Amino acid sequence: AKGIMGSEWVGFKHFVTFFRSPYFGRLLGNTFLLGIATLIFTFPAPILLALLINEVRNPRFKQVTQTISYVPYFISTVIVVGLLKDMTSTNGGVINTLIAALGGQKIDFFASPQWFRPLYVLSGIWSGIGYNSIIYLAAISGINPELYESAVLDGASRVKQAFYITLPCISSTIVILLIFAVGGIVGNDYQKILLMQSPLTYETSDVISTYVYREGILGGGYSYTTAINLFTSLISLFFILVTNWFARKVGESSIF
C-alpha cells in the first residue's frame, strides 16, 4: 500500500532465509530433477508424433489421428489426475489389476515417492503431445515437396527422408522451442503437482513452486515468497540466455 519508495527495504533478508532453509536443498534438487526429466522425455515426443503423422497418407485417418491426439490437452488437470488415481488405485485400478493378474504385488503409486516423477512426466506427455505437435506439423507443411521428390529419385527411404530432409528443415523451429523449454526447467506445473502430491511423497514431489504456494498463499508470507519467485525467474533467465548463446554459436537459429 505504501508503494516501492515508501516501503521498508529489507535487502537480501528473504533470500538468505530461503537459502538457509532446511528445505532448500530438497526443493532445488526436486525442481531441477523434475524439470530436466520433463525436458528429456516431453520435448522430443511432439516432434516424433509430428513426423509419424506426416507419414500418414490416408487423409481421413490422418485427421482422426490428429484430433484424438489433441483431445487430452483440453481435459482439465483435475480430471487428468483423477483418471491417474483411478487407473493406479489398489482397489480395482486397471494397472494394479493387471499387475496382480501377472502375479505381482499391487503398488500404491500415489503413496510411493519413487513413482511420482514417472507419473508426472508420462501424464504430461499424454496431455500435451498432440497439441504441441501442431507447430511442428505447420513447419513440416512449409517444406518444399520437390526435396522429397528428389530424394525418392535418389532411392532414399522414408526414414532417411525424415532424417535428412524433414528434421533439418524444421531445425530452426526445434531450436527456438528448445530454448524456451530449457528456460522453463524450474517452472514446473505446480497445479498438477499439488493435486498429485501428499506428505508421503514430499521427498520427490516437493518443488519450489509448491513451497511458494504453501508459504505464500496458505501461510501469508507474501514478501518471502515473492523473493523466492524472483530467484526462480533469474534462474530461468540465465538458462534462456546461455541456451540462446550456445544455439547462436553452434547454428544459425536463436531468439536474439
Coordinates of N, CA and C in Angstrom, one line a residue:
A1 N 0.8 -1.2 0.0 CA 0.0 0.0 0.0 C 0.9 1.3 0.0
K2 N 2.1 1.2 0.6 CA 2.9 2.4 0.6 C 3.7 2.6 -0.6
G3 N 3.7 1.6 -1.5 CA 4.5 1.7 -2.7 C 5.9 1.4 -2.5
I4 N 6.7 1.3 -3.6 CA 8.1 0.9 -3.6 C 8.9 1.9 -2.8
M5 N 8.7 3.2 -3.0 CA 9.6 4.1 -2.3 C 9.2 4.3 -0.8
G6 N 7.9 4.0 -0.5 CA 7.5 4.2 0.9 C 7.7 3.0 1.8
S7 N 7.9 1.8 1.2 CA 8.0 0.6 1.9 C 9.4 0.4 2.5
E8 N 9.5 -0.4 3.6 CA 10.8 -0.7 4.2 C 11.6 -1.6 3.3
W9 N 12.9 -1.3 3.1 CA 13.8 -2.1 2.3 C 14.5 -3.1 3.2
V10 N 14.3 -4.3 2.9 CA 14.9 -5.4 3.8 C 16.1 -6.0 3.2
G11 N 16.6 -5.5 2.0 CA 17.8 -6.1 1.4 C 17.6 -7.5 1.0
F12 N 18.6 -8.4 1.3 CA 18.6 -9.8 0.9 C 18.0 -10.7 2.0
K13 N 17.3 -10.1 2.9 CA 16.8 -10.9 4.1 C 16.1 -12.1 3.7
H14 N 15.1 -12.0 2.8 CA 14.3 -13.1 2.4 C 15.1 -14.2 1.6
F15 N 16.0 -13.7 0.8 CA 16.8 -14.6 0.0 C 17.7 -15.5 1.0
V16 N 18.3 -14.8 2.0 CA 19.1 -15.5 2.9 C 18.3 -16.5 3.7
T17 N 17.1 -16.1 4.1 CA 16.2 -17.0 4.8 C 15.9 -18.3 4.0
F18 N 15.7 -18.1 2.7 CA 15.4 -19.2 1.8 C 16.6 -20.1 1.7
F19 N 17.8 -19.5 1.4 CA 19.0 -20.3 1.2 C 19.4 -21.1 2.4
R20 N 19.0 -20.6 3.6 CA 19.4 -21.2 4.9 C 18.3 -22.2 5.3
S21 N 17.2 -22.2 4.6 CA 16.1 -23.1 5.0 C 16.5 -24.6 4.9
P22 N 16.0 -25.4 5.8 CA 16.4 -26.8 5.8 C 15.8 -27.5 4.6
Y23 N 14.8 -26.9 3.9 CA 14.1 -27.5 2.7 C 14.8 -27.0 1.4
F24 N 15.7 -26.1 1.5 CA 16.3 -25.5 0.3 C 16.9 -26.6 -0.7
G25 N 17.7 -27.4 -0.1 CA 18.4 -28.5 -0.9 C 17.4 -29.4 -1.6
R26 N 16.4 -29.8 -0.8 CA 15.4 -30.7 -1.4 C 14.6 -30.1 -2.4
L27 N 14.2 -28.8 -2.2 CA 13.3 -28.1 -3.1 C 14.1 -27.8 -4.4
L28 N 15.3 -27.4 -4.4 CA 16.1 -27.1 -5.6 C 16.4 -28.4 -6.3
G29 N 16.7 -29.4 -5.6 CA 17.0 -30.7 -6.3 C 15.8 -31.3 -7.0
N30 N 14.7 -31.3 -6.3 CA 13.4 -31.8 -6.9 C 13.0 -31.0 -8.1
T31 N 13.1 -29.7 -8.0 CA 12.7 -28.8 -9.1 C 13.5 -29.1 -10.3
F32 N 14.9 -29.2 -10.2 CA 15.7 -29.5 -11.3 C 15.5 -30.9 -11.9
L33 N 15.4 -31.8 -11.0 CA 15.2 -33.2 -11.5 C 13.9 -33.4 -12.2
L34 N 12.9 -32.8 -11.7 CA 11.6 -32.9 -12.4 C 11.6 -32.1 -13.7
G35 N 12.2 -30.9 -13.7 CA 12.3 -30.1 -14.9 C 13.1 -30.8 -16.0
I36 N 14.2 -31.3 -15.6 CA 15.1 -32.0 -16.6 C 14.5 -33.3 -17.1
A37 N 13.8 -34.0 -16.3 CA 13.1 -35.3 -16.7 C 12.0 -34.9 -17.7
T38 N 11.3 -33.8 -17.4 CA 10.2 -33.4 -18.3 C 10.8 -32.9 -19.6
L39 N 11.9 -32.2 -19.6 CA 12.5 -31.7 -20.8 C 13.0 -32.9 -21.7
I40 N 13.7 -33.9 -21.1 CA 14.2 -35.0 -21.8 C 13.2 -35.9 -22.5
F41 N 12.1 -36.1 -21.8 CA 11.1 -37.0 -22.3 C 9.9 -36.4 -23.0
T42 N 9.6 -35.1 -22.5 CA 8.4 -34.5 -23.1 C 8.7 -33.7 -24.3
F43 N 9.9 -33.1 -24.4 CA 10.2 -32.2 -25.5 C 10.3 -33.0 -26.9
P44 N 10.9 -34.1 -26.9 CA 11.0 -34.8 -28.2 C 9.7 -35.5 -28.7
A45 N 8.8 -35.8 -27.7 CA 7.6 -36.5 -28.1 C 6.8 -35.9 -29.1
P46 N 6.5 -34.6 -29.1 CA 5.7 -34.0 -30.2 C 6.4 -34.0 -31.5
I47 N 7.7 -33.9 -31.5 CA 8.5 -34.0 -32.8 C 8.3 -35.3 -33.4
L48 N 8.4 -36.4 -32.6 CA 8.2 -37.7 -33.1 C 6.8 -37.9 -33.6
L49 N 5.8 -37.4 -32.9 CA 4.4 -37.6 -33.3 C 4.2 -36.8 -34.6
A50 N 4.7 -35.7 -34.7 CA 4.6 -34.9 -36.0 C 5.2 -35.6 -37.2
L51 N 6.4 -36.2 -37.0 CA 7.0 -37.0 -38.0 C 6.1 -38.2 -38.4
L52 N 5.6 -38.9 -37.4 CA 4.7 -40.0 -37.7 C 3.4 -39.6 -38.5
I53 N 2.8 -38.6 -38.0 CA 1.6 -38.1 -38.6 C 1.8 -37.6 -40.0
N54 N 3.0 -37.0 -40.3 CA 3.4 -36.6 -41.6 C 3.5 -37.7 -42.6
E55 N 3.8 -38.9 -42.1 CA 4.0 -40.1 -42.9 C 2.7 -40.8 -43.3
V56 N 1.6 -40.4 -42.6 CA 0.3 -41.0 -42.9 C -0.3 -40.4 -44.2
R57 N -0.6 -41.3 -45.1 CA -1.0 -40.9 -46.4 C -2.6 -40.9 -46.6
N58 N -3.3 -41.6 -45.7 CA -4.8 -41.5 -45.8 C -5.3 -40.3 -45.1
P59 N -5.8 -39.3 -45.9 CA -6.3 -38.0 -45.3 C -7.3 -38.2 -44.1
R60 N -8.2 -39.1 -44.3 CA -9.2 -39.3 -43.3 C -8.6 -39.8 -42.0
F61 N -7.8 -40.8 -42.1 CA -7.1 -41.4 -40.9 C -6.2 -40.4 -40.3
K62 N -5.6 -39.6 -41.1 CA -4.7 -38.5 -40.6 C -5.4 -37.5 -39.7
Q63 N -6.6 -37.1 -40.2 CA -7.4 -36.2 -39.4 C -7.9 -36.7 -38.1
V64 N -8.4 -38.0 -38.2 CA -8.9 -38.6 -37.0 C -7.7 -38.8 -35.9
T65 N -6.6 -39.2 -36.4 CA -5.4 -39.3 -35.5 C -5.0 -38.0 -34.8
Q66 N -5.0 -37.0 -35.6 CA -4.6 -35.7 -35.1 C -5.7 -35.2 -34.1
T67 N -6.9 -35.4 -34.4 CA -8.0 -35.0 -33.4 C -7.9 -35.7 -32.1
I68 N -7.7 -37.0 -32.2 CA -7.6 -37.8 -31.0 C -6.4 -37.4 -30.1
S69 N -5.3 -37.1 -30.8 CA -4.1 -36.7 -30.1 C -4.2 -35.3 -29.4
Y70 N -5.1 -34.4 -30.0 CA -5.3 -33.1 -29.4 C -6.2 -33.1 -28.2
V71 N -7.1 -34.0 -28.2 CA -8.2 -34.0 -27.1 C -7.6 -33.9 -25.7
P72 N -6.6 -34.7 -25.3 CA -6.1 -34.7 -23.9 C -5.7 -33.3 -23.4
Y73 N -5.2 -32.5 -24.3 CA -4.8 -31.1 -23.9 C -5.9 -30.3 -23.3
F74 N -7.1 -30.5 -23.8 CA -8.3 -29.7 -23.4 C -9.0 -30.4 -22.2
I75 N -8.4 -31.4 -21.6 CA -9.0 -32.0 -20.4 C -8.4 -31.4 -19.2
S76 N -9.2 -31.0 -18.3 CA -8.8 -30.3 -17.0 C -7.7 -31.1 -16.3
T77 N -6.8 -30.4 -15.7 CA -5.7 -31.1 -14.9 C -6.3 -31.9 -13.8
V78 N -7.4 -31.4 -13.2 CA -8.1 -32.1 -12.1 C -8.6 -33.5 -12.6
I79 N -9.2 -33.5 -13.8 CA -9.7 -34.7 -14.4 C -8.5 -35.7 -14.7
V80 N -7.4 -35.1 -15.3 CA -6.3 -36.0 -15.6 C -5.7 -36.7 -14.4
V81 N -5.6 -35.9 -13.3 CA -5.0 -36.5 -12.1 C -6.1 -37.5 -11.5
G82 N -7.3 -37.2 -11.6 CA -8.4 -38.1 -11.2 C -8.4 -39.4 -11.9
L83 N -8.2 -39.3 -13.3 CA -8.0 -40.5 -14.1 C -6.8 -41.4 -13.7
L84 N -5.7 -40.7 -13.4 CA -4.5 -41.3 -13.0 C -4.7 -42.1 -11.7
K85 N -5.4 -41.5 -10.7 CA -5.6 -42.1 -9.5 C -6.6 -43.3 -9.6
D86 N -7.6 -43.2 -10.5 CA -8.5 -44.3 -10.7 C -7.7 -45.5 -11.4
M87 N -6.9 -45.2 -12.3 CA -6.2 -46.2 -13.0 C -5.1 -46.9 -12.2
T88 N -4.5 -46.2 -11.2 CA -3.5 -46.8 -10.4 C -4.0 -47.2 -9.0
S89 N -5.3 -47.1 -8.8 CA -5.8 -47.4 -7.5 C -5.6 -48.9 -7.1
T90 N -5.3 -49.2 -5.9 CA -5.1 -50.6 -5.4 C -6.4 -51.3 -5.3
N91 N -7.5 -50.5 -5.4 CA -8.8 -51.1 -5.3 C -9.6 -51.1 -6.6
G92 N -9.2 -52.0 -7.5 CA -9.9 -52.1 -8.8 C -9.3 -51.2 -9.9
G93 N -8.1 -50.6 -9.6 CA -7.5 -49.9 -10.7 C -7.0 -50.8 -11.8
V94 N -7.0 -50.3 -13.1 CA -6.7 -51.1 -14.2 C -5.2 -51.6 -14.1
I95 N -4.3 -50.7 -13.8 CA -2.9 -51.0 -13.7 C -2.6 -52.1 -12.7
N96 N -3.1 -51.8 -11.4 CA -2.9 -52.8 -10.4 C -3.6 -54.1 -10.6
T97 N -4.7 -54.1 -11.2 CA -5.4 -55.3 -11.6 C -4.6 -56.2 -12.5
L98 N -3.9 -55.5 -13.5 CA -3.0 -56.2 -14.4 C -1.8 -56.7 -13.7
I99 N -1.2 -55.9 -12.8 CA -0.1 -56.4 -12.1 C -0.4 -57.6 -11.2
A100 N -1.6 -57.6 -10.6 CA -2.0 -58.8 -9.8 C -2.2 -60.0 -10.7
A101 N -2.8 -59.7 -11.9 CA -3.1 -60.9 -12.8 C -1.8 -61.5 -13.3
L102 N -0.7 -60.7 -13.3 CA 0.6 -61.3 -13.8 C 1.4 -61.8 -12.6
G103 N 0.8 -61.8 -11.4 CA 1.5 -62.4 -10.3 C 2.3 -61.5 -9.4
G104 N 2.2 -60.2 -9.7 CA 3.0 -59.2 -8.9 C 2.2 -58.7 -7.7
Q105 N 2.9 -57.8 -7.0 CA 2.3 -57.2 -5.8 C 1.7 -55.8 -6.2
K106 N 0.5 -55.5 -5.7 CA -0.1 -54.2 -6.0 C 0.8 -53.1 -5.5
I107 N 0.8 -52.0 -6.2 CA 1.6 -50.8 -5.8 C 0.7 -49.6 -5.6
D108 N 0.9 -49.0 -4.4 CA 0.2 -47.7 -4.2 C 1.0 -46.6 -4.8
F109 N 0.8 -46.3 -6.0 CA 1.6 -45.4 -6.8 C 1.7 -44.0 -6.2
F110 N 0.5 -43.5 -5.8 CA 0.5 -42.1 -5.3 C 1.0 -42.0 -3.8
A111 N 1.3 -43.1 -3.2 CA 1.9 -43.0 -1.9 C 3.4 -43.4 -1.9
S112 N 3.9 -43.6 -3.1 CA 5.3 -44.1 -3.3 C 6.1 -42.9 -3.9
P113 N 7.1 -42.4 -3.2 CA 7.9 -41.3 -3.7 C 8.6 -41.6 -5.1
Q114 N 9.0 -42.8 -5.2 CA 9.8 -43.2 -6.4 C 8.9 -43.2 -7.7
W115 N 7.6 -43.2 -7.5 CA 6.7 -43.3 -8.7 C 6.2 -41.9 -9.1
F116 N 6.4 -40.9 -8.2 CA 5.9 -39.6 -8.5 C 6.3 -39.0 -9.9
R117 N 7.7 -39.0 -10.1 CA 8.2 -38.4 -11.3 C 7.8 -39.1 -12.5
P118 N 7.8 -40.5 -12.6 CA 7.3 -41.2 -13.8 C 5.8 -40.8 -14.1
L119 N 5.0 -40.8 -13.1 CA 3.6 -40.5 -13.3 C 3.4 -39.0 -13.8
Y120 N 4.2 -38.1 -13.2 CA 4.1 -36.7 -13.6 C 4.5 -36.5 -15.1
V121 N 5.7 -37.1 -15.5 CA 6.2 -37.0 -16.8 C 5.3 -37.7 -17.8
L122 N 4.9 -38.9 -17.6 CA 4.0 -39.6 -18.5 C 2.7 -39.0 -18.7
S123 N 2.1 -38.5 -17.6 CA 0.8 -37.8 -17.8 C 1.0 -36.5 -18.6
G124 N 2.2 -35.8 -18.4 CA 2.5 -34.6 -19.2 C 2.6 -34.9 -20.7
I125 N 3.3 -36.0 -21.0 CA 3.4 -36.4 -22.4 C 2.0 -36.7 -23.0
W126 N 1.2 -37.4 -22.3 CA -0.1 -37.8 -22.8 C -1.0 -36.5 -23.0
S127 N -0.9 -35.6 -22.1 CA -1.7 -34.4 -22.2 C -1.3 -33.4 -23.3
G128 N 0.0 -33.3 -23.5 CA 0.5 -32.2 -24.4 C 1.1 -32.6 -25.7
I129 N 1.3 -33.9 -25.9 CA 2.0 -34.4 -27.1 C 1.2 -34.0 -28.4
G130 N -0.1 -34.1 -28.4 CA -0.8 -33.8 -29.6 C -0.9 -32.3 -29.9
Y131 N -1.2 -31.5 -28.9 CA -1.3 -30.1 -29.1 C 0.0 -29.5 -29.4
N132 N 1.1 -29.9 -28.8 CA 2.4 -29.3 -29.0 C 3.0 -29.8 -30.4
S133 N 2.4 -30.8 -31.0 CA 2.9 -31.2 -32.3 C 2.4 -30.3 -33.4
I134 N 1.4 -29.5 -33.1 CA 0.8 -28.6 -34.2 C 1.8 -27.7 -34.8
I135 N 2.7 -27.1 -34.0 CA 3.6 -26.2 -34.6 C 4.7 -26.9 -35.5
Y136 N 5.0 -28.1 -35.1 CA 6.0 -28.9 -35.9 C 5.3 -29.3 -37.2
L137 N 4.0 -29.7 -37.2 CA 3.3 -30.1 -38.4 C 3.2 -28.9 -39.3
A138 N 3.0 -27.7 -38.7 CA 2.9 -26.5 -39.5 C 4.3 -26.2 -40.2
A139 N 5.4 -26.4 -39.5 CA 6.7 -26.2 -40.1 C 7.0 -27.2 -41.2
I140 N 6.5 -28.5 -40.9 CA 6.7 -29.5 -41.9 C 5.9 -29.2 -43.2
S141 N 4.7 -28.7 -43.1 CA 3.9 -28.4 -44.2 C 4.5 -27.3 -45.1
G142 N 5.5 -26.5 -44.6 CA 6.2 -25.5 -45.4 C 7.4 -26.0 -46.1
I143 N 7.7 -27.3 -46.0 CA 8.9 -27.8 -46.7 C 8.6 -28.0 -48.2
N144 N 9.5 -27.6 -49.0 CA 9.3 -27.8 -50.5 C 9.2 -29.3 -50.8
P145 N 8.0 -29.7 -51.5 CA 7.8 -31.1 -51.8 C 8.9 -31.6 -52.8
E146 N 9.5 -30.7 -53.6 CA 10.5 -31.1 -54.6 C 11.7 -31.8 -53.9
L147 N 12.0 -31.4 -52.6 CA 13.1 -32.0 -51.9 C 12.8 -33.5 -51.7
Y148 N 11.6 -33.9 -51.4 CA 11.2 -35.3 -51.2 C 11.2 -36.0 -52.5
E149 N 10.7 -35.3 -53.6 CA 10.7 -36.0 -54.9 C 12.1 -36.3 -55.4
S150 N 13.1 -35.4 -55.1 CA 14.5 -35.6 -55.5 C 15.0 -36.8 -54.7
A151 N 14.7 -36.8 -53.4 CA 15.2 -37.9 -52.5 C 14.6 -39.2 -53.0
V152 N 13.4 -39.3 -53.4 CA 12.8 -40.5 -53.9 C 13.6 -41.0 -55.2
L153 N 13.9 -40.1 -56.0 CA 14.6 -40.4 -57.3 C 16.0 -41.0 -56.9
D154 N 16.6 -40.5 -55.8 CA 17.9 -40.9 -55.4 C 17.8 -42.2 -54.6
G155 N 16.6 -42.7 -54.4 CA 16.4 -44.0 -53.7 C 16.4 -43.9 -52.2
A156 N 16.2 -42.7 -51.6 CA 16.1 -42.5 -50.2 C 14.8 -43.1 -49.6
S157 N 15.0 -43.9 -48.5 CA 13.8 -44.4 -47.8 C 13.1 -43.4 -47.0
R158 N 11.9 -43.7 -46.5 CA 11.1 -42.8 -45.7 C 11.8 -42.3 -44.5
V159 N 12.6 -43.3 -43.9 CA 13.3 -42.9 -42.7 C 14.4 -41.9 -43.0
K160 N 15.1 -42.2 -44.1 CA 16.2 -41.2 -44.5 C 15.7 -39.9 -44.9
Q161 N 14.5 -39.9 -45.5 CA 13.9 -38.6 -45.8 C 13.5 -37.8 -44.6
A162 N 13.1 -38.5 -43.6 CA 12.8 -37.8 -42.3 C 14.0 -37.2 -41.6
F163 N 15.1 -38.0 -41.7 CA 16.3 -37.6 -41.0 C 17.1 -36.6 -41.8
Y164 N 17.1 -36.7 -43.1 CA 18.0 -35.8 -43.9 C 17.2 -34.6 -44.6
I165 N 15.9 -34.7 -44.5 CA 15.1 -33.5 -45.1 C 14.2 -32.9 -44.1
T166 N 13.3 -33.7 -43.5 CA 12.3 -33.1 -42.6 C 12.9 -32.5 -41.4
L167 N 13.8 -33.2 -40.6 CA 14.4 -32.7 -39.4 C 15.3 -31.5 -39.7
P168 N 16.2 -31.5 -40.7 CA 17.0 -30.3 -40.9 C 16.1 -29.1 -41.3
C169 N 15.0 -29.3 -42.0 CA 14.2 -28.2 -42.5 C 13.4 -27.6 -41.3
I170 N 13.1 -28.3 -40.3 CA 12.4 -27.8 -39.1 C 13.3 -27.5 -37.9
S171 N 14.6 -27.6 -38.2 CA 15.6 -27.5 -37.1 C 15.5 -26.1 -36.4
S172 N 15.2 -25.1 -37.1 CA 15.2 -23.7 -36.5 C 14.0 -23.6 -35.6
T173 N 12.9 -24.3 -35.9 CA 11.7 -24.3 -35.1 C 12.0 -25.1 -33.8
I174 N 12.7 -26.2 -34.0 CA 13.0 -27.0 -32.8 C 13.9 -26.3 -31.9
V175 N 14.9 -25.6 -32.4 CA 15.9 -24.9 -31.6 C 15.2 -23.8 -30.8
I176 N 14.3 -23.0 -31.4 CA 13.6 -21.9 -30.7 C 12.8 -22.4 -29.6
L177 N 12.0 -23.5 -29.8 CA 11.2 -24.1 -28.8 C 12.0 -24.7 -27.7
L178 N 13.2 -25.3 -28.1 CA 14.1 -25.9 -27.1 C 14.6 -24.8 -26.1
I179 N 14.9 -23.6 -26.7 CA 15.4 -22.5 -25.8 C 14.4 -22.2 -24.8
F180 N 13.2 -22.0 -25.2 CA 12.1 -21.7 -24.2 C 11.9 -22.9 -23.3
A181 N 12.0 -24.1 -23.7 CA 11.8 -25.3 -22.9 C 12.8 -25.4 -21.8
V182 N 14.1 -25.0 -22.2 CA 15.2 -25.1 -21.2 C 15.0 -24.0 -20.1
G183 N 14.5 -22.8 -20.6 CA 14.2 -21.7 -19.6 C 13.0 -22.1 -18.7
G184 N 12.2 -23.0 -19.1 CA 11.1 -23.5 -18.2 C 11.4 -24.6 -17.3
I185 N 12.7 -25.0 -17.2 CA 13.0 -26.2 -16.3 C 12.5 -26.0 -14.9
V186 N 12.7 -24.8 -14.4 CA 12.3 -24.5 -13.0 C 10.8 -24.2 -12.9
G187 N 10.1 -24.1 -14.0 CA 8.7 -23.7 -14.0 C 7.8 -24.9 -14.0
N188 N 7.8 -25.8 -13.0 CA 7.0 -27.0 -13.0 C 5.5 -26.6 -12.9
D189 N 4.7 -27.6 -13.4 CA 3.2 -27.4 -13.3 C 2.8 -27.6 -11.9
Y190 N 2.8 -26.6 -11.1 CA 2.6 -26.7 -9.6 C 1.1 -27.2 -9.3
Q191 N 0.2 -26.8 -10.2 CA -1.2 -27.2 -10.0 C -1.3 -28.7 -10.0
K192 N -0.7 -29.3 -11.0 CA -0.8 -30.8 -11.1 C 0.0 -31.5 -10.0
I193 N 1.1 -30.8 -9.6 CA 1.9 -31.4 -8.5 C 1.1 -31.4 -7.2
L194 N 0.4 -30.2 -7.0 CA -0.4 -30.1 -5.7 C -1.5 -31.2 -5.7
L195 N -2.0 -31.5 -6.9 CA -3.1 -32.5 -6.9 C -2.6 -33.9 -6.8
M196 N -1.3 -34.1 -7.2 CA -0.7 -35.4 -7.1 C 0.0 -35.7 -5.8
Q197 N 0.6 -34.7 -5.2 CA 1.4 -35.0 -4.1 C 0.7 -35.2 -2.8
S198 N 1.4 -35.7 -1.8 CA 0.9 -35.9 -0.4 C 2.1 -35.8 0.5
P199 N 2.0 -35.7 1.8 CA 3.1 -35.6 2.7 C 4.0 -36.9 2.5
L200 N 3.5 -38.0 2.0 CA 4.2 -39.2 1.9 C 5.2 -39.1 0.7
T201 N 4.9 -38.2 -0.3 CA 5.8 -38.1 -1.5 C 6.6 -36.8 -1.5
Y202 N 6.5 -36.0 -0.4 CA 7.3 -34.8 -0.4 C 8.8 -35.0 -0.8
E203 N 9.3 -36.1 -0.5 CA 10.7 -36.4 -0.7 C 11.1 -36.2 -2.1
T204 N 10.2 -36.5 -3.1 CA 10.5 -36.3 -4.5 C 9.5 -35.3 -5.2
S205 N 8.4 -35.0 -4.6 CA 7.4 -34.1 -5.3 C 7.4 -32.7 -4.8
D206 N 8.0 -32.4 -3.7 CA 8.0 -31.0 -3.2 C 9.0 -30.2 -4.0
V207 N 8.5 -29.2 -4.7 CA 9.4 -28.3 -5.5 C 9.2 -26.9 -5.1
I208 N 10.0 -26.0 -5.7 CA 9.9 -24.6 -5.3 C 8.5 -24.0 -5.4
S209 N 7.8 -24.2 -6.5 CA 6.5 -23.6 -6.7 C 5.5 -24.1 -5.7
T210 N 5.5 -25.4 -5.3 CA 4.6 -25.8 -4.3 C 4.9 -25.3 -2.9
Y211 N 6.2 -25.1 -2.6 CA 6.7 -24.4 -1.4 C 6.2 -23.0 -1.3
V212 N 6.3 -22.3 -2.5 CA 5.8 -20.9 -2.6 C 4.3 -20.9 -2.3
Y213 N 3.6 -21.8 -2.8 CA 2.1 -21.9 -2.6 C 1.8 -22.1 -1.1
R214 N 2.5 -23.0 -0.4 CA 2.2 -23.2 1.0 C 2.6 -22.0 1.8
E215 N 3.8 -21.5 1.6 CA 4.3 -20.4 2.4 C 3.6 -19.0 2.1
G216 N 3.3 -18.8 0.8 CA 2.8 -17.5 0.4 C 1.3 -17.5 0.4
I217 N 0.6 -18.4 -0.3 CA -0.9 -18.3 -0.3 C -1.5 -18.8 1.0
L218 N -1.0 -20.0 1.5 CA -1.6 -20.5 2.7 C -1.0 -19.9 4.0
G219 N 0.3 -19.6 3.9 CA 1.0 -19.1 5.1 C 1.0 -17.5 5.2
G220 N 0.7 -16.9 4.1 CA 0.6 -15.4 4.1 C 2.0 -14.7 4.0
G221 N 3.1 -15.5 3.7 CA 4.4 -14.9 3.6 C 4.6 -14.3 2.2
Y222 N 3.9 -13.3 1.9 CA 4.0 -12.7 0.5 C 5.3 -12.2 0.1
S223 N 6.0 -11.4 1.0 CA 7.3 -10.8 0.7 C 8.3 -11.9 0.5
Y224 N 8.3 -12.9 1.4 CA 9.2 -14.0 1.4 C 9.1 -14.8 0.1
T225 N 7.9 -15.2 -0.3 CA 7.7 -16.0 -1.5 C 7.9 -15.2 -2.7
T226 N 7.7 -13.9 -2.7 CA 8.0 -13.0 -3.9 C 9.5 -13.1 -4.2
A227 N 10.3 -13.0 -3.1 CA 11.7 -13.1 -3.3 C 12.1 -14.5 -3.9
I228 N 11.5 -15.6 -3.4 CA 11.7 -16.9 -4.0 C 11.4 -17.0 -5.5
N229 N 10.2 -16.4 -5.8 CA 9.8 -16.4 -7.2 C 10.8 -15.6 -8.1
L230 N 11.3 -14.5 -7.5 CA 12.3 -13.7 -8.2 C 13.6 -14.5 -8.5
F231 N 14.0 -15.3 -7.5 CA 15.1 -16.2 -7.6 C 14.9 -17.2 -8.7
T232 N 13.8 -17.8 -8.8 CA 13.5 -18.8 -9.9 C 13.4 -18.1 -11.2
S233 N 12.9 -16.9 -11.3 CA 12.9 -16.1 -12.5 C 14.3 -15.8 -13.1
L234 N 15.2 -15.5 -12.1 CA 16.6 -15.2 -12.5 C 17.2 -16.5 -13.1
I235 N 16.9 -17.7 -12.5 CA 17.5 -18.9 -13.0 C 17.0 -19.2 -14.4
S236 N 15.7 -19.0 -14.6 CA 15.1 -19.2 -15.9 C 15.7 -18.2 -17.0
L237 N 15.9 -17.0 -16.6 CA 16.5 -16.0 -17.5 C 18.0 -16.4 -17.8
F238 N 18.7 -16.9 -16.8 CA 20.1 -17.4 -17.1 C 20.1 -18.5 -18.0
F239 N 19.2 -19.5 -17.8 CA 19.1 -20.7 -18.7 C 18.8 -20.3 -20.2
I240 N 17.9 -19.3 -20.3 CA 17.5 -18.9 -21.7 C 18.7 -18.2 -22.3
L241 N 19.4 -17.3 -21.6 CA 20.5 -16.6 -22.2 C 21.6 -17.5 -22.6
V242 N 21.9 -18.5 -21.7 CA 23.0 -19.5 -22.0 C 22.6 -20.3 -23.2
T243 N 21.4 -20.9 -23.2 CA 21.0 -21.7 -24.3 C 20.9 -21.0 -25.6
N244 N 20.4 -19.7 -25.6 CA 20.4 -18.9 -26.8 C 21.8 -18.6 -27.3
W245 N 22.7 -18.3 -26.4 CA 24.1 -18.1 -26.8 C 24.7 -19.3 -27.4
F246 N 24.5 -20.5 -26.8 CA 25.0 -21.7 -27.4 C 24.4 -22.0 -28.7
A247 N 23.1 -21.8 -28.9 CA 22.4 -22.1 -30.2 C 23.0 -21.2 -31.2
R248 N 23.2 -19.9 -30.9 CA 23.8 -19.0 -31.9 C 25.2 -19.3 -32.3
K249 N 26.0 -19.9 -31.3 CA 27.4 -20.2 -31.6 C 27.4 -21.5 -32.5
V250 N 26.6 -22.5 -32.2 CA 26.6 -23.8 -32.9 C 25.9 -23.7 -34.2
G251 N 24.7 -23.1 -34.3 CA 24.0 -23.0 -35.5 C 23.6 -21.6 -35.9
E252 N 22.6 -21.4 -36.7 CA 22.1 -20.1 -37.2 C 20.9 -19.7 -36.5
S253 N 20.2 -20.5 -35.7 CA 18.9 -20.2 -35.1 C 19.1 -19.8 -33.7
S254 N 18.4 -18.7 -33.3 CA 18.4 -18.3 -31.9 C 17.3 -17.2 -31.8
I255 N 16.9 -16.9 -30.5 CA 15.8 -16.0 -30.3 C 16.3 -14.6 -30.6
F256 N 17.6 -14.3 -30.2 CA 18.1 -12.9 -30.4 C 19.6 -13.0 -30.6

